[in-house]
CSV table of C-alpha atoms in Angstrom, one decimal:
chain,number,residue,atom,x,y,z
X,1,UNK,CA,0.0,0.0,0.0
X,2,UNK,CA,1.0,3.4,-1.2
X,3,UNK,CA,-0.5,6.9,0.3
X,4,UNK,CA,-0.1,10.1,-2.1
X,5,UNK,CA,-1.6,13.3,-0.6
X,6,UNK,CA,-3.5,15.3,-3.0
X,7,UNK,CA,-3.6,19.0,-2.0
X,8,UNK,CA,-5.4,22.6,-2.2
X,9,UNK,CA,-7.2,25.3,-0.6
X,10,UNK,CA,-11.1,25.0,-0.1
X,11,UNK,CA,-13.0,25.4,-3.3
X,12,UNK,CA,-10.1,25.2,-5.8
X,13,UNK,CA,-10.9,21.4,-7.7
X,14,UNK,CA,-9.5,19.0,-5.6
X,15,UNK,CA,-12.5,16.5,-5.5
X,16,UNK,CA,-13.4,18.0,-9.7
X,17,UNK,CA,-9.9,16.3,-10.6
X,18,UNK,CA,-9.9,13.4,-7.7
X,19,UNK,CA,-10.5,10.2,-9.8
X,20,UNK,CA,-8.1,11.3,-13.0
X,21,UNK,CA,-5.4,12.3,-9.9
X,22,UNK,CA,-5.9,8.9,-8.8
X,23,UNK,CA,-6.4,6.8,-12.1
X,24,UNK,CA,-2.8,8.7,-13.1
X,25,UNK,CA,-1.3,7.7,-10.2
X,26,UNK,CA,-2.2,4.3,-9.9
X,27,UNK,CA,-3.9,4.7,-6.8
X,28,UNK,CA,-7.2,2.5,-6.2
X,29,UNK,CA,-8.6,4.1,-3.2
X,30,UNK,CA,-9.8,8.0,-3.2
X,31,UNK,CA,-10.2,9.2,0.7
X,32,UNK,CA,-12.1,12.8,-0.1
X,33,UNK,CA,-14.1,14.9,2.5
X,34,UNK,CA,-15.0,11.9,5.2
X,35,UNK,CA,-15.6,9.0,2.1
X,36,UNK,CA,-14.2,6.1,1.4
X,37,UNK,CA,-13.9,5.6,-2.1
X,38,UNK,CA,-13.4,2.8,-4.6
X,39,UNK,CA,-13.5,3.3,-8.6
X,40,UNK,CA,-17.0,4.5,-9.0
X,41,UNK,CA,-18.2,3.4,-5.9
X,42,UNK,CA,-18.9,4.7,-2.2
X,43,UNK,CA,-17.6,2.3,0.4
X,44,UNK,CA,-18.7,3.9,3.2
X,45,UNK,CA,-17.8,7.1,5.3
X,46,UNK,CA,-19.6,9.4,6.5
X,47,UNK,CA,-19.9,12.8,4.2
X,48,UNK,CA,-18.7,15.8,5.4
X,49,UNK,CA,-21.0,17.7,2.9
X,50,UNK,CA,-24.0,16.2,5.0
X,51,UNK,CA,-22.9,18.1,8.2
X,52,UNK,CA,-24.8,21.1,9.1
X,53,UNK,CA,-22.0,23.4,9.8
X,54,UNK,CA,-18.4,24.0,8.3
X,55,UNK,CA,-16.9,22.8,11.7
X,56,UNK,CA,-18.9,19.8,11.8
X,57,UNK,CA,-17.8,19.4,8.2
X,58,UNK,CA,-14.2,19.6,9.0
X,59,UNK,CA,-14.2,17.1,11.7
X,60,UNK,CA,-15.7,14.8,9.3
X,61,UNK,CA,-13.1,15.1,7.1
X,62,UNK,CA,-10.6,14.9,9.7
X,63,UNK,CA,-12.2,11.3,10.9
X,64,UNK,CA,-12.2,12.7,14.2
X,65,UNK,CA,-15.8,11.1,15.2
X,66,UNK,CA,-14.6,7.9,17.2
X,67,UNK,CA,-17.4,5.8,14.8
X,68,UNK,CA,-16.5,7.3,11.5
X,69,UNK,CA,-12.5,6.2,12.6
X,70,UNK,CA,-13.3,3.0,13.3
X,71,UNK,CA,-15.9,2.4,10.5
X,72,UNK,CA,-13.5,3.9,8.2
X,73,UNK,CA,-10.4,1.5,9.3
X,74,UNK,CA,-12.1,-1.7,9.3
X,75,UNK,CA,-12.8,-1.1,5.5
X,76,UNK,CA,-9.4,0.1,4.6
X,77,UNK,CA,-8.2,-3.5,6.0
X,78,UNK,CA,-9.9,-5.1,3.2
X,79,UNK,CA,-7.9,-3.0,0.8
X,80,UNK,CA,-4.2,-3.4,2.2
X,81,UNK,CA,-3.0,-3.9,-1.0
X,82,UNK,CA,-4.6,-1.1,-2.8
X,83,UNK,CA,-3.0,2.8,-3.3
X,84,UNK,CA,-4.5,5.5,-1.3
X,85,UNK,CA,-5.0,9.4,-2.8
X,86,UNK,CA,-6.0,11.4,0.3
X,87,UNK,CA,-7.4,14.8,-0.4
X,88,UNK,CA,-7.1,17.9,2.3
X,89,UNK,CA,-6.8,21.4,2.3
X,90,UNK,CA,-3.2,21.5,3.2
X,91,UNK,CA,-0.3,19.2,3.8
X,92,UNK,CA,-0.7,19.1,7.7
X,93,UNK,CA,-4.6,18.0,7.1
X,94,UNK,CA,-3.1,15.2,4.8
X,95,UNK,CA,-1.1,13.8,7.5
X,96,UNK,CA,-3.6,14.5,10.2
X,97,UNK,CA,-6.0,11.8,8.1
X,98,UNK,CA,-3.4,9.2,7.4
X,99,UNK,CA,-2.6,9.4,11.4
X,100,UNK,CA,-6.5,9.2,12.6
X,101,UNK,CA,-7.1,6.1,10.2
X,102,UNK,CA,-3.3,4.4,10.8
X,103,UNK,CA,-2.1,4.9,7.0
X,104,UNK,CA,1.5,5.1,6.3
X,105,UNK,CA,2.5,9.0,5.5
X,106,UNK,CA,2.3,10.2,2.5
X,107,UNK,CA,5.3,9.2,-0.1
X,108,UNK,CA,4.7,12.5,-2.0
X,109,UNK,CA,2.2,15.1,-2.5
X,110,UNK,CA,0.4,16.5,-5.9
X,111,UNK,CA,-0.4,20.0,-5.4
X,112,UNK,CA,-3.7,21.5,-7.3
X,113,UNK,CA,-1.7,24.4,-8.7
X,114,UNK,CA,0.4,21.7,-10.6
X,115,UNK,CA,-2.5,20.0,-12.5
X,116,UNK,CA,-4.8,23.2,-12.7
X,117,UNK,CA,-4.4,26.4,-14.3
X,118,UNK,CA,-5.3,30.0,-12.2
X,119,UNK,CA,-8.2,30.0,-14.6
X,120,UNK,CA,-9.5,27.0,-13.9
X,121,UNK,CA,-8.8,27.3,-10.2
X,122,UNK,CA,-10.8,30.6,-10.5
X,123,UNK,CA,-13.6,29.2,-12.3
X,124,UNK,CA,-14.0,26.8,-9.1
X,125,UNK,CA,-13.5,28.7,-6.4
X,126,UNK,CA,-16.7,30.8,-8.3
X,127,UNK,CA,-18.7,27.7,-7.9
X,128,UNK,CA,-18.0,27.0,-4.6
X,129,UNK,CA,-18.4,30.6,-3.5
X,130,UNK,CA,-20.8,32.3,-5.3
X,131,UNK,CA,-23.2,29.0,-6.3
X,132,UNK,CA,-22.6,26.6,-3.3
X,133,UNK,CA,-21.4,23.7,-5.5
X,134,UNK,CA,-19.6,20.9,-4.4
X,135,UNK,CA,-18.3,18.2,-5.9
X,136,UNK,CA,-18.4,14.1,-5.0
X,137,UNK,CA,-16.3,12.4,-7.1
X,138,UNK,CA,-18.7,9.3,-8.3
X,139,UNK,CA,-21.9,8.8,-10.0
X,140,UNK,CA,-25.3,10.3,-9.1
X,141,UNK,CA,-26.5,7.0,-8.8
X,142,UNK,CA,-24.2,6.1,-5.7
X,143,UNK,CA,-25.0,9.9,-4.0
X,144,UNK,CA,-28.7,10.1,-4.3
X,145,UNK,CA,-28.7,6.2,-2.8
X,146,UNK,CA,-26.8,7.6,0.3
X,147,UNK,CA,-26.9,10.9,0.3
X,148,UNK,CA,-30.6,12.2,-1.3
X,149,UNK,CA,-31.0,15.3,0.6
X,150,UNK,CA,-28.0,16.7,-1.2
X,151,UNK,CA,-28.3,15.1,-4.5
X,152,UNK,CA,-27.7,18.1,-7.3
X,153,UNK,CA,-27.1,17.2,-10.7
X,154,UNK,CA,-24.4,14.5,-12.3
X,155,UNK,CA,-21.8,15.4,-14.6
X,156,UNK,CA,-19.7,12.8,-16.9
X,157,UNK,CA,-16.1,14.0,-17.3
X,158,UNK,CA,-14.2,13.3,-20.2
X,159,UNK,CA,-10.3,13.0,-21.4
X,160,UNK,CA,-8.7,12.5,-24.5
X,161,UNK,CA,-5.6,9.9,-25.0
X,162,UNK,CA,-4.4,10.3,-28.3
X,163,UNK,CA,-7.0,10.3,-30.7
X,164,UNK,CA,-9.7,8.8,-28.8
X,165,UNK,CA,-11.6,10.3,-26.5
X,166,UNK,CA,-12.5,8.4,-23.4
X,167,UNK,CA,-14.7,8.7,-20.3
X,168,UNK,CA,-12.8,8.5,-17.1
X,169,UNK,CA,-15.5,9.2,-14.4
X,170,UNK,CA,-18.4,10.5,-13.2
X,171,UNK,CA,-19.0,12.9,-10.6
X,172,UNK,CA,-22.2,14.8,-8.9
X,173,UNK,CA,-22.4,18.2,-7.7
X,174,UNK,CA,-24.2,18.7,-4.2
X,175,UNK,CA,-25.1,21.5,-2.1
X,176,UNK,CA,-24.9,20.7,1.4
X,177,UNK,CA,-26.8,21.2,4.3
X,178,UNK,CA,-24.4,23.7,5.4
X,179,UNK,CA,-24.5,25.9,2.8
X,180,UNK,CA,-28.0,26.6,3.2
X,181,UNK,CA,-27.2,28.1,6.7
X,182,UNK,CA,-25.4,31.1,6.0
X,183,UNK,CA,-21.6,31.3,7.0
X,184,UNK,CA,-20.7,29.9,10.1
X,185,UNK,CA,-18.0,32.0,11.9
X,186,UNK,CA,-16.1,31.8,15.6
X,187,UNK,CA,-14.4,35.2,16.6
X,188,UNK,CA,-11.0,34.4,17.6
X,189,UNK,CA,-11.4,36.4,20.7
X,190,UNK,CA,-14.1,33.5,21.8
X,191,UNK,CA,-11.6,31.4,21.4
X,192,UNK,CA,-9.3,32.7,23.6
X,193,UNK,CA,-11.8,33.1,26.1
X,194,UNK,CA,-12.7,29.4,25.9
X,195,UNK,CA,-9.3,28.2,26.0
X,196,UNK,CA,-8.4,30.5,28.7
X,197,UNK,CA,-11.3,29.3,30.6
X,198,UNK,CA,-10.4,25.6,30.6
X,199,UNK,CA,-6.8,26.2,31.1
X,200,UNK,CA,-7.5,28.1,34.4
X,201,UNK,CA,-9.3,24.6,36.1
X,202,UNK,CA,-6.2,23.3,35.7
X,203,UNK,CA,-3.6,23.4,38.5
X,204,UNK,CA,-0.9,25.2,39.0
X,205,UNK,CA,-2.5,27.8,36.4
X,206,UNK,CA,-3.8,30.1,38.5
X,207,UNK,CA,-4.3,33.2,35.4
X,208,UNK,CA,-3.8,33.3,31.4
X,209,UNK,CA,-1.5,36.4,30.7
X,210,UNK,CA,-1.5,36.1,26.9
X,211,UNK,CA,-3.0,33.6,24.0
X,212,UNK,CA,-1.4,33.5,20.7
X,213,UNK,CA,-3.6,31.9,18.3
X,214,UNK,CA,-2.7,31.1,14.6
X,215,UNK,CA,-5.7,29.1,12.4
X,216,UNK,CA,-5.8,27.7,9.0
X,217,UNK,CA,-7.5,25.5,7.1
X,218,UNK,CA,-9.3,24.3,10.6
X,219,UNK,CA,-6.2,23.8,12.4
X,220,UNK,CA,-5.3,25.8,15.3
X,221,UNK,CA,-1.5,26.5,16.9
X,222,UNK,CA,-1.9,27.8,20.3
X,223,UNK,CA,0.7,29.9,22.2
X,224,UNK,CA,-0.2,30.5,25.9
X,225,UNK,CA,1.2,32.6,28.5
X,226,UNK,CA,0.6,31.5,32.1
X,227,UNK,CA,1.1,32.5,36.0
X,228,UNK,CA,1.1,29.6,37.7
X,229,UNK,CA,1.5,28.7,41.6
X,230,UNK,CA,4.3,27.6,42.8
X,231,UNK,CA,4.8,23.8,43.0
X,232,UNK,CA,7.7,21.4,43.1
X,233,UNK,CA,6.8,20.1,39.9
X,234,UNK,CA,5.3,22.6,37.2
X,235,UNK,CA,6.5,21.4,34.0
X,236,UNK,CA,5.3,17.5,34.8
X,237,UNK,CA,2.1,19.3,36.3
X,238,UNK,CA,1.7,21.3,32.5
X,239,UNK,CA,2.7,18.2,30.6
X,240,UNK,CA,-0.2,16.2,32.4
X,241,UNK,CA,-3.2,18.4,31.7
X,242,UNK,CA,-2.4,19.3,27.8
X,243,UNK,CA,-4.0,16.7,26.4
X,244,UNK,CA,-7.2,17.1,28.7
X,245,UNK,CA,-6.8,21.0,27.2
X,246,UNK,CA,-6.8,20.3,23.7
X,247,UNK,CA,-9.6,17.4,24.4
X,248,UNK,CA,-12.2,19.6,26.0
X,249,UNK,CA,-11.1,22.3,23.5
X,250,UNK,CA,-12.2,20.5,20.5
X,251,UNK,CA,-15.1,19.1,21.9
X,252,UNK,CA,-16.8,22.4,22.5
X,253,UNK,CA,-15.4,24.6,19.8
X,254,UNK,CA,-15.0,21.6,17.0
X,255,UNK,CA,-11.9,22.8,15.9
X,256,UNK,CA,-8.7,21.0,16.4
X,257,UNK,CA,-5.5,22.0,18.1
X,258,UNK,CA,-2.3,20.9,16.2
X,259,UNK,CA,-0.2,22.7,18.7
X,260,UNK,CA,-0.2,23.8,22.2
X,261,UNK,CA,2.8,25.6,23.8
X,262,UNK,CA,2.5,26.9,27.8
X,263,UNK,CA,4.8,29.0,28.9
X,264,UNK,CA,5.3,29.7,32.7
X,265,UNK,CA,5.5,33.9,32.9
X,266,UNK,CA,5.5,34.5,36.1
X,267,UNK,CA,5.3,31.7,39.5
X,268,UNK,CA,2.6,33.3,42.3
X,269,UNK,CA,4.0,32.2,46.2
């Protein structure tokens, strides 16, 4: 088994080129937006596109539902053999997927700005964000039998080789639930409130002086600035509660934290 990561912003063809990106590259499996794929065929997964916010939608995508892991790594181990093309919105998201469902990293990443022109790219970010298209790289038939609330409309692709022209794949354009709703936005000084207020129930914090936040692609690095009390064993003390931090973190706010550096300011006696 072989992994390739397959990458671009939001919006800019990713899951439009998907199936030729993986029928190029000899890779039989297409991991795209919280789907298993296979050929022209849905293997299971859960679709981000059927979430009803973006931050749902991106913790889909990240398999970071226990269930969705789990579902998705039992099929993968009936397809051991088989070369993987895993699509995300940046190099770290790749990796982030390969990790959650136990692939091996990528070998080598294909960026979108290598197989697409700016005009094409342009032409797709327009559909994504002035029409609310999306695109699911298999037939209608296999989206409107799991997915019918988003169903859209199905579009064959086509590629010449030579002379001939032949049909590689099909794919459907949805609209999902999401997009109905308007954009979905979190103010990054609510972030740093809620992160500030977890990390205070946490001894020896005893006040958050400063929070450096730095989000993309819906992955957060966080930089914190502590007074702590004193204690004959901060840094062990710190190290212990990160993980309960970044935990409670992404469960309220759905966003995930790549990154969290404390750093001891000032000690309180």
């Amino acid at each position: 088994m072989a992994t390739i990561g397959f990458v671009g912003p939001s919006g800019t063809g990713k899951s439009h080129r998907a199936a030729l990106i993986a029928f190029e590259n000899n890779c039989q499996i297409i991991i795209d937006d919280g789907l298993i794929i296979k050929g022209q065929k849905i293997l299971g997964g859960i679709s981000a596109k059927k979430q009803i916010s973006k931050i749902a939608a991106i913790r889909t995508a990240l398999f970071q539902d226990t269930f969705h892991r789990e579902m998705a790594k039992k099929i993968l181990e009936n397809y051991q053999s088989e070369n993987i093309l895993v699509l995300g919105t940046s190099k770290d998201m790749v990796e982030k997927i390969c990790e959650n469902l136990s692939l091996e990293k990528p070998e080598r990443f294909i960026y979108i700005n290598d197989v697409a022109s700016p005009d094409e790219i342009k032409i797709a970010r327009f559909h994504r964000s002035r029409l609310g298209k999306h695109v699911i790289p298999v037939p209608a038939f296999e989206v409107k039998k799991s997915f019918p609330a988003i169903f859209f409309e199905p579009v064959k692709i086509y590629f010449k080789r030579g002379k001939k022209v032949k049909t590689v794949f099909d794919k459907t354009i949805v609209k999902p639930f999401y997009n109905e709703l308007g954009k979905l936005s979190i103010a990054e000084d609510a972030l740093e409130k809620i992160l500030a207020f977890i990390l205070s129930q946490n001894k020896p914090v005893k006040k958050v002086l400063n929070i450096d936040l730095t989000y993309s692609y819906g992955l957060l690095a966080a930089t914190v600035e502590v007074a702590v009390e004193k204690s004959s064993d901060i840094p062990q003390q710190i190290k212990k509660f990160i993980p309960h931090v970044i935990k409670e973190f992404e469960g309220q706010t759905g966003i995930e934290i790549v990154k969290l550096d404390v750093i001891v300011k000032k000690i309180i006696i």
